[in-house]
CSV table of C-alpha atoms (C1' of nucleotides) in Angstrom, one decimal:
chain,number,residue,atom,x,y,z
C,790,MET,CA,147.3,69.7,-20.1
C,791,PHE,CA,145.3,69.0,-16.9
C,792,ALA,CA,142.4,70.8,-15.4
C,793,LEU,CA,141.6,70.8,-11.8
C,794,VAL,CA,137.9,71.4,-11.0
C,795,ASP,CA,137.3,72.2,-7.3
C,796,CYS,CA,133.9,72.9,-5.8
C,797,ASN,CA,133.8,76.2,-4.0
C,798,ASN,CA,133.3,75.9,-0.2
C,799,PHE,CA,131.7,72.5,-1.0
C,800,TYR,CA,129.8,71.6,2.1
C,801,ALA,CA,128.5,75.1,2.6
C,802,SER,CA,127.5,75.2,-1.1
C,803,CYS,CA,125.6,71.9,-0.7
C,804,GLU,CA,123.6,73.3,2.2
C,805,ARG,CA,122.8,76.3,0.0
C,806,VAL,CA,121.5,74.4,-3.0
C,807,PHE,CA,118.4,73.3,-1.0
C,808,ASN,CA,118.0,76.4,1.1
C,809,PRO,CA,118.2,79.5,-1.1
C,810,ALA,CA,117.4,81.7,1.9
C,811,LEU,CA,121.1,81.1,2.8
C,812,GLU,CA,122.3,83.1,-0.3
C,813,GLN,CA,124.3,86.1,0.9
C,814,ARG,CA,124.2,84.8,4.4
C,815,PRO,CA,127.4,83.5,6.1
C,816,VAL,CA,127.3,79.7,6.4
C,817,VAL,CA,129.6,77.3,8.4
C,818,VAL,CA,129.6,73.5,8.6
C,819,LEU,CA,130.8,71.7,11.7
C,820,SER,CA,132.8,68.5,12.0
C,821,ASN,CA,131.5,65.4,13.8
C,822,ASN,CA,130.1,66.1,17.2
C,823,ASP,CA,129.7,69.7,16.1
C,824,GLY,CA,133.4,70.1,17.2
C,825,CYS,CA,135.2,72.4,14.7
C,826,ILE,CA,134.4,74.5,11.7
C,827,ILE,CA,135.4,72.6,8.6
C,828,ALA,CA,133.7,74.6,5.8
C,829,ARG,CA,132.9,78.3,5.4
C,830,SER,CA,131.0,80.3,2.8
C,831,GLU,CA,132.7,83.3,1.3
C,832,GLU,CA,130.7,85.6,3.7
C,833,ALA,CA,131.9,83.5,6.7
C,834,LYS,CA,135.5,83.7,5.5
C,835,ALA,CA,135.1,87.5,5.1
C,836,LEU,CA,134.1,87.7,8.8
C,837,GLY,CA,137.5,86.2,9.6
C,838,ILE,CA,136.3,82.8,10.8
C,839,GLU,CA,139.3,80.4,10.6
C,840,MET,CA,139.2,76.9,9.3
C,841,GLY,CA,139.3,74.4,12.2
C,842,THR,CA,138.1,76.8,14.9
C,843,PRO,CA,136.3,74.9,17.7
C,844,GLU,CA,132.6,75.8,17.7
C,845,PHE,CA,132.5,76.6,21.4
C,846,LYS,CA,135.2,79.2,21.0
C,847,CYS,CA,133.2,81.3,18.6
C,848,ARG,CA,129.6,80.5,19.5
C,849,GLU,CA,128.9,84.1,20.5
C,850,PHE,CA,130.5,85.5,17.5
C,851,LEU,CA,128.5,83.3,15.2
C,852,ARG,CA,125.3,84.3,16.8
C,853,GLU,CA,126.1,88.0,16.7
C,854,HIS,CA,126.7,87.8,13.0
C,855,ASN,CA,123.7,85.7,12.2
C,856,VAL,CA,125.8,82.9,10.8
C,857,ALA,CA,123.9,79.8,9.6
C,858,ILE,CA,125.4,76.7,11.4
C,859,PHE,CA,125.2,73.1,10.1
C,860,SER,CA,126.3,69.8,11.5
C,861,SER,CA,128.0,67.8,8.8
C,862,ASN,CA,125.6,65.8,6.6
C,863,TYR,CA,127.8,63.4,4.7
C,864,ALA,CA,124.9,61.6,3.1
C,865,LEU,CA,124.0,64.9,1.4
C,866,TYR,CA,127.6,65.9,0.5
C,867,GLY,CA,128.4,62.4,-0.8
C,868,ASP,CA,125.4,62.4,-3.1
C,869,MET,CA,126.0,65.9,-4.4
C,870,SER,CA,129.6,65.0,-5.0
C,871,ALA,CA,128.5,62.1,-7.2
C,872,ARG,CA,126.3,64.4,-9.2
C,873,VAL,CA,129.1,66.8,-9.8
C,874,MET,CA,131.5,64.0,-10.8
C,875,THR,CA,129.0,62.4,-13.1
C,876,THR,CA,128.5,65.8,-14.9
C,877,LEU,CA,132.3,66.3,-15.2
C,878,GLY,CA,132.7,62.7,-16.5
C,879,GLU,CA,130.4,63.6,-19.4
C,880,LEU,CA,132.4,66.7,-20.4
C,881,ALA,CA,136.0,65.3,-20.5
C,882,PRO,CA,137.5,62.2,-22.0
C,883,SER,CA,139.0,61.1,-18.8
C,884,ILE,CA,138.7,62.1,-15.2
C,885,GLU,CA,140.4,61.3,-11.9
C,886,ILE,CA,138.1,61.9,-8.8
C,887,TYR,CA,140.7,63.1,-6.4
C,888,SER,CA,138.5,63.9,-3.4
C,889,ILE,CA,134.9,64.5,-2.4
C,890,ASP,CA,135.0,68.0,-4.1
C,891,GLU,CA,137.9,67.9,-6.6
C,892,SER,CA,138.6,66.2,-9.9
C,893,PHE,CA,141.4,66.3,-12.4
C,894,LEU,CA,140.4,66.2,-16.1
C,895,ASP,CA,142.8,65.1,-18.8
C,896,LEU,CA,142.9,67.7,-21.6
C,897,THR,CA,145.4,65.8,-23.8
C,898,GLY,CA,144.4,66.1,-27.4
C,899,PHE,CA,142.5,69.3,-26.9
C,900,GLY,CA,145.2,70.8,-29.2
C,901,ARG,CA,144.2,74.3,-30.3
C,902,PHE,CA,140.9,74.2,-28.5
C,903,ASP,CA,140.4,77.4,-26.5
C,904,LEU,CA,140.9,75.9,-23.0
C,905,GLU,CA,139.7,78.9,-21.2
C,906,GLU,CA,136.5,78.7,-23.2
C,907,PHE,CA,136.2,75.0,-22.4
C,908,GLY,CA,136.7,75.8,-18.7
C,909,ARG,CA,134.0,78.3,-18.7
C,910,MET,CA,131.6,75.8,-20.3
C,911,VAL,CA,132.4,73.2,-17.7
C,912,GLY,CA,131.8,75.6,-14.8
C,913,LYS,CA,128.5,76.7,-16.3
C,914,LYS,CA,127.3,73.1,-16.9
C,915,VAL,CA,128.2,72.0,-13.4
C,916,ARG,CA,126.4,75.0,-11.9
C,917,GLN,CA,123.4,74.4,-14.1
C,918,TYR,CA,123.1,70.7,-13.4
C,919,THR,CA,123.9,70.5,-9.7
C,920,GLY,CA,123.7,74.1,-8.3
C,921,ILE,CA,127.3,73.8,-7.1
C,922,PRO,CA,129.8,76.6,-8.0
C,923,VAL,CA,133.3,75.4,-9.1
C,924,SER,CA,136.7,76.9,-9.8
C,925,ILE,CA,138.9,75.6,-12.5
C,926,GLY,CA,142.7,75.7,-12.9
C,927,ILE,CA,144.4,74.5,-16.1
C,928,GLY,CA,148.1,73.8,-16.4
C,929,PRO,CA,150.7,71.5,-18.0
C,930,THR,CA,151.1,69.4,-14.8
C,931,LYS,CA,148.7,68.5,-12.0
C,932,THR,CA,150.7,70.6,-9.5
C,933,LEU,CA,150.5,73.6,-11.9
C,934,ALA,CA,146.8,73.0,-12.4
C,935,LYS,CA,146.5,73.2,-8.6
C,936,VAL,CA,148.4,76.5,-8.5
C,937,ALA,CA,146.1,77.8,-11.2
C,938,ASN,CA,143.0,76.6,-9.3
C,939,ARG,CA,144.1,78.5,-6.2
C,940,LEU,CA,144.5,81.7,-8.2
C,941,ALA,CA,141.2,81.2,-9.9
C,942,LYS,CA,139.6,81.1,-6.5
C,943,LYS,CA,141.4,84.0,-5.0
C,944,THR,CA,141.5,86.4,-7.8
C,945,ALA,CA,138.5,88.6,-8.4
C,946,GLY,CA,138.0,89.2,-12.1
C,947,TYR,CA,139.1,85.7,-13.1
C,948,ASN,CA,135.5,84.4,-12.9
C,949,GLY,CA,136.7,81.1,-11.4
C,950,ILE,CA,139.0,80.1,-14.2
C,951,CYS,CA,142.8,80.4,-14.6
C,952,LEU,CA,144.8,79.0,-17.5
C,953,LEU,CA,148.6,78.6,-17.3
C,954,ASP,CA,149.7,77.9,-20.8
C,955,SER,CA,152.9,79.9,-21.3
C,956,HIS,CA,156.3,80.4,-19.7
C,957,LYS,CA,155.2,83.9,-18.7
C,958,THR,CA,151.9,83.1,-17.2
C,959,ILE,CA,153.4,80.2,-15.2
C,960,ARG,CA,156.2,82.3,-13.9
C,961,GLU,CA,153.8,85.0,-12.8
C,962,ALA,CA,151.6,82.5,-11.1
C,963,LEU,CA,154.5,80.9,-9.2
C,964,GLU,CA,155.6,84.4,-8.0
C,965,ARG,CA,152.1,85.0,-6.6
C,966,THR,CA,151.9,81.7,-4.8
C,967,PRO,CA,153.4,81.4,-1.3
C,968,VAL,CA,155.4,78.2,-0.9
C,969,SER,CA,152.9,77.1,1.7
C,970,GLY,CA,150.2,77.2,-0.9
C,971,VAL,CA,151.9,74.6,-3.1
C,972,TRP,CA,150.2,71.1,-3.3
C,973,GLY,CA,152.5,68.7,-1.4
C,974,ILE,CA,154.3,71.3,0.7
C,975,GLY,CA,152.7,71.2,4.1
C,976,ARG,CA,153.2,73.1,7.3
C,977,ARG,CA,156.6,71.5,8.2
C,978,TRP,CA,158.2,71.9,4.9
C,979,SER,CA,157.0,75.4,4.2
C,980,HIS,CA,158.3,76.4,7.6
C,981,ARG,CA,161.7,75.0,6.9
C,982,LEU,CA,161.8,76.5,3.5
C,983,GLU,CA,160.8,79.9,4.8
C,984,GLN,CA,163.6,79.7,7.3
C,985,ARG,CA,166.0,79.5,4.4
C,986,GLY,CA,164.4,82.5,2.8
C,987,ILE,CA,162.3,80.6,0.3
C,988,THR,CA,158.8,82.1,0.5
C,989,THR,CA,157.3,81.7,-3.0
C,990,ALA,CA,156.6,78.8,-5.3
C,991,LEU,CA,158.9,80.4,-7.8
C,992,GLY,CA,161.7,80.4,-5.2
C,993,PHE,CA,161.1,76.8,-4.5
C,994,SER,CA,161.2,75.9,-8.1
C,995,GLN,CA,164.7,77.4,-8.3
C,996,VAL,CA,166.3,75.7,-5.3
C,997,PRO,CA,169.1,73.3,-6.4
C,998,ALA,CA,167.5,69.9,-7.2
C,999,THR,CA,170.1,68.0,-5.2
C,1000,TRP,CA,169.2,69.9,-2.1
C,1001,VAL,CA,165.5,69.2,-2.5
C,1002,ARG,CA,166.2,65.5,-3.2
C,1003,LYS,CA,168.3,65.2,-0.1
C,1004,GLU,CA,166.2,67.2,2.3
C,1005,MET,CA,162.7,66.6,1.0
C,1006,HIS,CA,163.2,63.2,-0.5
C,1007,LEU,CA,161.4,61.9,-3.6
C,1008,THR,CA,158.1,63.5,-2.7
C,1009,GLY,CA,159.6,67.0,-2.6
C,1010,ALA,CA,161.6,66.4,-5.8
C,1011,LYS,CA,158.5,65.5,-7.7
C,1012,VAL,CA,156.7,68.6,-6.5
C,1013,GLN,CA,159.6,70.7,-7.7
C,1014,ALA,CA,159.8,69.0,-11.1
C,1015,GLU,CA,156.0,69.5,-11.5
C,1016,LEU,CA,156.3,73.2,-10.8
C,1017,GLN,CA,159.0,73.3,-13.5
C,1018,GLY,CA,156.6,71.9,-16.0
C,1019,GLN,CA,157.8,68.3,-16.0
C,1020,SER,CA,154.8,66.1,-15.4
C,1021,CYS,CA,155.5,63.3,-12.8
C,1022,LEU,CA,152.0,62.6,-11.5
C,1023,PRO,CA,149.8,60.9,-14.1
C,1024,LEU,CA,146.1,61.0,-14.2
C,1025,GLU,CA,144.8,58.1,-12.2
C,1026,GLU,CA,141.6,57.2,-13.8
C,1027,VAL,CA,140.9,54.0,-12.0
C,1028,GLN,CA,141.1,54.4,-8.3
C,1029,PRO,CA,143.6,52.0,-6.9
C,1030,SER,CA,142.0,49.7,-4.4
C,1031,LYS,CA,142.4,50.8,-0.8
C,1032,LYS,CA,145.1,49.4,1.4
C,1033,SER,CA,143.4,50.0,4.7
C,1034,ILE,CA,139.9,50.8,5.9
C,1035,CYS,CA,139.5,52.7,9.2
C,1036,THR,CA,136.4,53.5,11.2
C,1037,SER,CA,137.0,55.8,14.2
C,1038,ARG,CA,135.1,58.5,16.1
C,1039,SER,CA,135.6,60.9,18.9
C,1040,PHE,CA,132.8,60.4,21.5
C,1041,GLY,CA,130.0,62.8,22.2
C,1042,ARG,CA,130.6,62.3,25.9
C,1043,ASN,CA,133.1,60.8,28.4
C,1044,VAL,CA,133.5,57.1,28.4
C,1045,ARG,CA,135.2,55.4,31.4
C,1046,GLU,CA,134.0,51.9,31.6
C,1047,ARG,CA,135.4,49.0,29.6
C,1048,ASP,CA,132.0,47.7,28.7
C,1049,GLU,CA,131.0,51.1,27.2
C,1050,LEU,CA,134.2,51.4,25.3
C,1051,ALA,CA,133.7,47.8,24.1
C,1052,GLU,CA,130.3,48.7,22.7
C,1053,ALA,CA,131.9,51.5,20.7
C,1054,VAL,CA,134.8,49.4,19.4
C,1055,SER,CA,132.3,46.6,18.4
C,1056,THR,CA,130.3,49.1,16.5
C,1057,PHE,CA,133.3,50.4,14.7
C,1058,ALA,CA,134.5,46.8,14.0
C,1059,ALA,CA,131.1,45.9,12.5
C,1060,ARG,CA,130.9,49.1,10.5
C,1061,GLY,CA,134.4,48.5,9.1
C,1062,ALA,CA,133.5,44.9,8.2
C,1063,GLU,CA,130.5,46.3,6.3
C,1064,LYS,CA,132.9,48.6,4.4
C,1065,LEU,CA,135.2,45.6,3.7
C,1066,ARG,CA,132.3,43.6,2.2
C,1067,LYS,CA,131.2,46.6,0.1
C,1068,ALA,CA,134.7,47.0,-1.2
C,1069,GLY,CA,135.0,43.2,-1.8
C,1070,SER,CA,138.0,43.0,0.4
C,1071,LEU,CA,139.4,40.8,3.1
C,1072,ALA,CA,141.4,42.1,6.0
C,1073,SER,CA,144.6,40.4,7.1
C,1074,THR,CA,145.2,42.4,10.2
C,1075,VAL,CA,143.1,44.2,12.8
C,1076,THR,CA,144.2,47.2,14.8
C,1077,VAL,CA,142.3,48.7,17.6
C,1078,PHE,CA,143.2,52.1,19.2
C,1079,ALA,CA,141.6,54.1,22.0
C,1080,GLY,CA,142.7,57.0,24.1
C,1081,THR,CA,141.9,60.1,26.0
C,1082,SER,CA,141.5,63.6,24.6
C,1083,PRO,CA,144.8,65.2,23.5
C,1084,PHE,CA,143.6,68.3,25.5
C,1085,GLU,CA,143.5,66.3,28.7
C,1086,GLU,CA,146.1,67.2,31.3
C,1087,PRO,CA,149.3,65.3,30.7
C,1088,LEU,CA,149.1,62.9,33.7
C,1089,ARG,CA,145.6,61.9,32.8
C,1090,GLN,CA,146.4,61.1,29.2
C,1091,TYR,CA,146.6,57.6,27.7
C,1092,TRP,CA,146.8,56.4,24.2
C,1093,ALA,CA,147.2,52.8,23.0
C,1094,THR,CA,147.2,50.7,19.9
C,1095,ARG,CA,147.1,47.0,19.5
C,1096,THR,CA,147.3,44.9,16.3
C,1097,LEU,CA,146.8,41.2,15.5
C,1098,THR,CA,147.2,39.2,12.3
C,1099,LEU,CA,144.2,37.0,11.6
C,1100,LEU,CA,144.7,33.2,11.0
C,1101,GLU,CA,142.9,33.8,7.6
C,1102,PRO,CA,141.9,37.1,6.0
C,1103,SER,CA,138.3,37.9,6.7
C,1104,GLN,CA,135.3,40.2,6.2
C,1105,ASP,CA,133.2,38.4,8.7
C,1106,THR,CA,131.6,40.8,11.2
C,1107,ILE,CA,131.4,38.2,14.0
C,1108,LEU,CA,135.0,37.1,13.7
C,1109,LEU,CA,136.4,40.6,13.3
C,1110,THR,CA,134.4,42.0,16.2
C,1111,ALA,CA,135.6,39.2,18.4
C,1112,ALA,CA,139.2,40.0,17.4
C,1113,ALA,CA,138.7,43.7,18.1
C,1114,ASP,CA,137.3,42.9,21.5
C,1115,ARG,CA,140.3,40.8,22.4
C,1116,LEU,CA,142.6,43.7,21.4
C,1117,LEU,CA,140.6,46.1,23.4
C,1118,ASP,CA,141.1,43.8,26.4
C,1119,GLU,CA,144.8,44.1,26.0
C,1120,LEU,CA,144.9,47.8,25.7
C,1121,PHE,CA,142.2,48.9,28.1
C,1122,ARG,CA,143.5,50.6,31.3
C,1123,PRO,CA,140.9,51.6,33.9
C,1124,GLY,CA,140.8,55.1,35.4
C,1125,TYR,CA,141.0,57.1,32.2
C,1126,THR,CA,138.4,59.2,30.4
C,1127,TYR,CA,138.3,57.8,26.9
C,1128,ARG,CA,137.3,60.2,24.2
C,1129,LYS,CA,138.2,58.4,21.0
C,1130,ALA,CA,138.6,54.9,19.6
C,1131,GLY,CA,138.8,53.2,16.3
C,1132,VAL,CA,139.3,50.0,14.3
C,1133,LEU,CA,141.7,49.8,11.4
C,1134,TYR,CA,141.7,46.9,8.9
C,1135,SER,CA,144.8,46.5,6.8
C,1136,GLY,CA,146.6,44.1,4.6
C,1137,LEU,CA,143.5,44.1,2.4
C,1138,LEU,CA,143.2,41.4,-0.2
C,1139,PRO,CA,140.5,40.9,-2.9
C,1140,ALA,CA,137.7,38.6,-1.6
C,1141,GLY,CA,137.3,35.5,-3.8
C,1142,GLY,CA,140.8,36.0,-5.2
C,1143,SER,CA,143.6,33.4,-4.9
C,1144,GLY,CA,145.7,35.7,-2.8
C,1145,ALA,CA,144.2,34.8,0.5
C,1146,ASN,CA,146.1,32.1,2.4
C,1147,LEU,CA,144.0,29.4,4.0
C,1148,SER,CA,144.8,28.5,7.5
C,1149,LEU,CA,146.7,25.4,8.1
C,1150,PHE,CA,144.6,24.7,11.1
C,1151,SER,CA,141.2,25.1,9.5
C,1152,GLU,CA,139.2,23.6,12.4
C,1153,THR,CA,140.6,26.2,14.7
C,1154,GLN,CA,138.1,28.6,16.0
C,1155,GLY,CA,138.1,31.9,14.2
C,1156,THR,CA,138.5,30.7,10.6
C,1157,ARG,CA,136.2,31.0,7.6
C,1158,ASP,CA,132.7,29.8,8.2
C,1159,PRO,CA,130.3,29.5,5.1
C,1160,ARG,CA,127.3,30.0,7.4
C,1161,HIS,CA,128.7,33.3,8.5
C,1162,GLU,CA,129.2,34.3,4.9
C,1163,LYS,CA,125.5,33.7,4.2
C,1164,LEU,CA,124.5,35.5,7.4
C,1165,MET,CA,126.6,38.6,6.4
C,1166,GLN,CA,124.8,38.7,3.0
C,1167,VAL,CA,121.5,38.6,4.7
C,1168,MET,CA,122.5,41.3,7.2
C,1169,ASP,CA,123.8,43.6,4.5
C,1170,ASN,CA,120.6,43.2,2.5
C,1171,LEU,CA,118.4,43.9,5.5
C,1172,ASN,CA,120.4,46.9,6.5
C,1173,ARG,CA,120.6,48.2,3.0
C,1174,THR,CA,116.8,48.0,2.6
C,1175,TYR,CA,115.6,49.1,6.1
C,1176,GLY,CA,118.5,51.3,7.1
C,1177,ARG,CA,121.8,50.8,8.9
C,1178,GLY,CA,121.6,49.1,12.2
C,1179,THR,CA,118.4,47.3,11.6
C,1180,VAL,CA,120.2,44.0,12.2
C,1181,ARG,CA,123.4,44.0,14.3
C,1182,LEU,CA,125.4,42.1,16.8
C,1183,ALA,CA,124.2,42.4,20.4
C,1184,GLY,CA,127.5,43.9,21.4
C,1185,GLU,CA,127.1,46.9,19.2
C,1186,SER,CA,125.6,50.1,20.5
C,1187,MET,CA,125.4,53.7,19.5
C,1188,GLU,CA,125.1,55.0,23.0
C,1189,ALA,CA,128.7,55.5,24.0
C,1190,TRP,CA,129.7,57.5,20.9
C,1191,LYS,CA,126.4,58.8,19.6
C,1192,PRO,CA,127.5,61.9,17.8
C,1193,VAL,CA,126.3,65.3,18.9
C,1194,GLN,CA,124.4,66.8,15.9
C,1195,GLU,CA,122.4,69.8,16.8
C,1196,HIS,CA,122.3,71.4,13.4
C,1197,ARG,CA,121.9,68.7,10.8
C,1198,SER,CA,120.0,69.6,7.6
C,1199,PRO,CA,117.6,67.1,5.9
C,1200,CYS,CA,119.1,64.4,3.6
C,1201,TYR,CA,117.4,66.1,0.7
C,1202,THR,CA,118.6,63.7,-1.9
C,1203,THR,CA,118.8,60.4,-0.2
C,1204,ARG,CA,116.1,60.0,2.4
C,1205,TRP,CA,112.4,60.4,1.7
C,1206,SER,CA,111.4,60.6,5.3
C,1207,ASP,CA,113.5,63.7,5.7
C,1208,ILE,CA,111.6,65.7,3.1
C,1209,ILE,CA,108.1,64.3,3.2
C,1210,GLU,CA,105.8,65.1,6.1
C,1211,VAL,CA,104.3,61.9,7.3
C,1212,LYS,CA,100.6,62.2,8.2
C,1213,GLY,CA,98.7,60.1,10.7
J,473,DT,C1',132.3,71.7,29.7
J,474,DC,C1',133.1,71.9,24.6
J,475,DT,C1',138.7,70.7,19.8
J,476,DG,C1',137.0,65.6,12.9
J,477,DG,C1',137.7,61.5,10.1
J,478,DG,C1',140.0,58.9,6.6
J,479,DG,C1',143.5,58.1,3.8
J,480,DT,C1',148.6,57.8,1.2
J,481,DC,C1',153.6,57.6,0.5
J,482,DC,C1',158.4,57.5,2.1
J,483,DT,C1',162.3,56.5,5.0
J,484,DA,C1',165.0,54.5,8.7
J,485,DG,C1',166.1,50.8,11.3
J,486,DG,C1',165.6,46.2,13.1
J,487,DA,C1',165.2,41.2,12.3
J,488,DC,C1',166.1,37.9,9.4
J,489,DC,C1',168.0,35.2,5.2
J,490,DC,C1',172.1,33.1,2.5
W,1316,DT,C1',193.1,44.6,18.4
W,1317,DC,C1',191.5,42.8,13.9
W,1318,DT,C1',185.1,39.9,12.0
W,1319,DG,C1',181.7,40.5,4.6
W,1320,DG,C1',178.3,41.5,1.3
W,1321,DG,C1',174.0,41.6,-0.4
W,1322,DG,C1',169.4,41.2,0.1
W,1323,DT,C1',164.1,41.1,1.9
W,1324,DC,C1',160.3,42.0,4.9
W,1325,DC,C1',158.1,44.5,8.5
W,1326,DT,C1',157.0,48.3,11.5
W,1327,DA,C1',157.0,52.9,13.4
W,1328,DG,C1',157.1,57.5,12.6
W,1329,DG,C1',156.9,61.5,9.9
W,1330,DA,C1',155.3,64.0,6.2
W,1331,DC,C1',151.5,65.1,3.3
W,1332,DC,C1',146.4,65.4,1.3
W,1333,DC,C1',141.2,66.4,1.5
DNA sequence: TCTGGGGTCCTAGGACCC
DNA sequence: TCTGGGGTCCTAGGACCC
């Protein structure tokens, strides 16, 4: 059996933990640049506020209904997530951290234990230790645990816990779940299924397997098997190392000049290199992309991507930033209003491992330099101690893409200066 | 005026090998 | 007229997740 523990309205709940005046009040959290609504408290959902609504389209409505608005504060959410996951890790033999607000627990060996009772205990402890409310779904496969979790959230009277442990309870649950609500069935697939008259998870579980395999490939076949109670997705306790690391942003304002765009790209390249070093990875390829807003009129739209393979895999900010700048040169077209850019590192290899090929032409410019390695260590240490951006390349700048954040809450758990009034 | 960021997996098709 | 069989690697694009 698997349990899926999911934090309720996670970002909104994080804001509430440190601001009890928000209890009972509708709360929304906005995406970067205060663009869209990405989290809503129950009260906000009850007002009919949809996920993903652009803030500017509902500004009046939010004011009228006294909705508390927050810019996203990932330092806070990340830290609160770690607290929740630590708590869960102490309550179950093994845990897979699936996302910032969800974990699967392995309940193998719980035998005749009352799983519902266990779930209630878990929910109570997490609430007590962190202040975050959670919902818990339990089932014989991960996908069924997801189904159960969804019902636990949506059904009044379940008290945030739903256990699927018999043929009958599973069948009823699948009947009550729309096919679009199944984990792994997104918008496209659910639309296609609905067109064929398949509207519920139960209906999908009964479609001939050959059809599913042909039309929805291996991925769809696994979802179906899991709904039928056959576990195909194991608990992944150790997170597989990342295959790519991406740093990208939409800009807080219009960017038209190459130099300005270059500042943004350099900043993303450097931030990405920092992530590489933290992960202990080397990048083999660098991709740069940039473009206009997708809401721009068609003739004024431009979107471009360029990739290069490095002579040697690297995690060196100086080298990677130079590579990103060259790629930007190739893709930049004057005359457009750029609204987004990013840098993607892929072909990641473990640093210090034997997997990295050395360049045949090691004197060539752009290969490994031990002095740079030392410099990167020093930069990382300084930036860790005194805050990001304390030491950086001259080409980096926050200006072009400085995010709009008009409603950010204090970093209650990670930044003293946010919560202590400095006198004198 | 104003619309997020960061990932994964799978498949098809092209280039290339013997 | 008529032109094999078996494989790998890479990339782009489409689907999905939070």
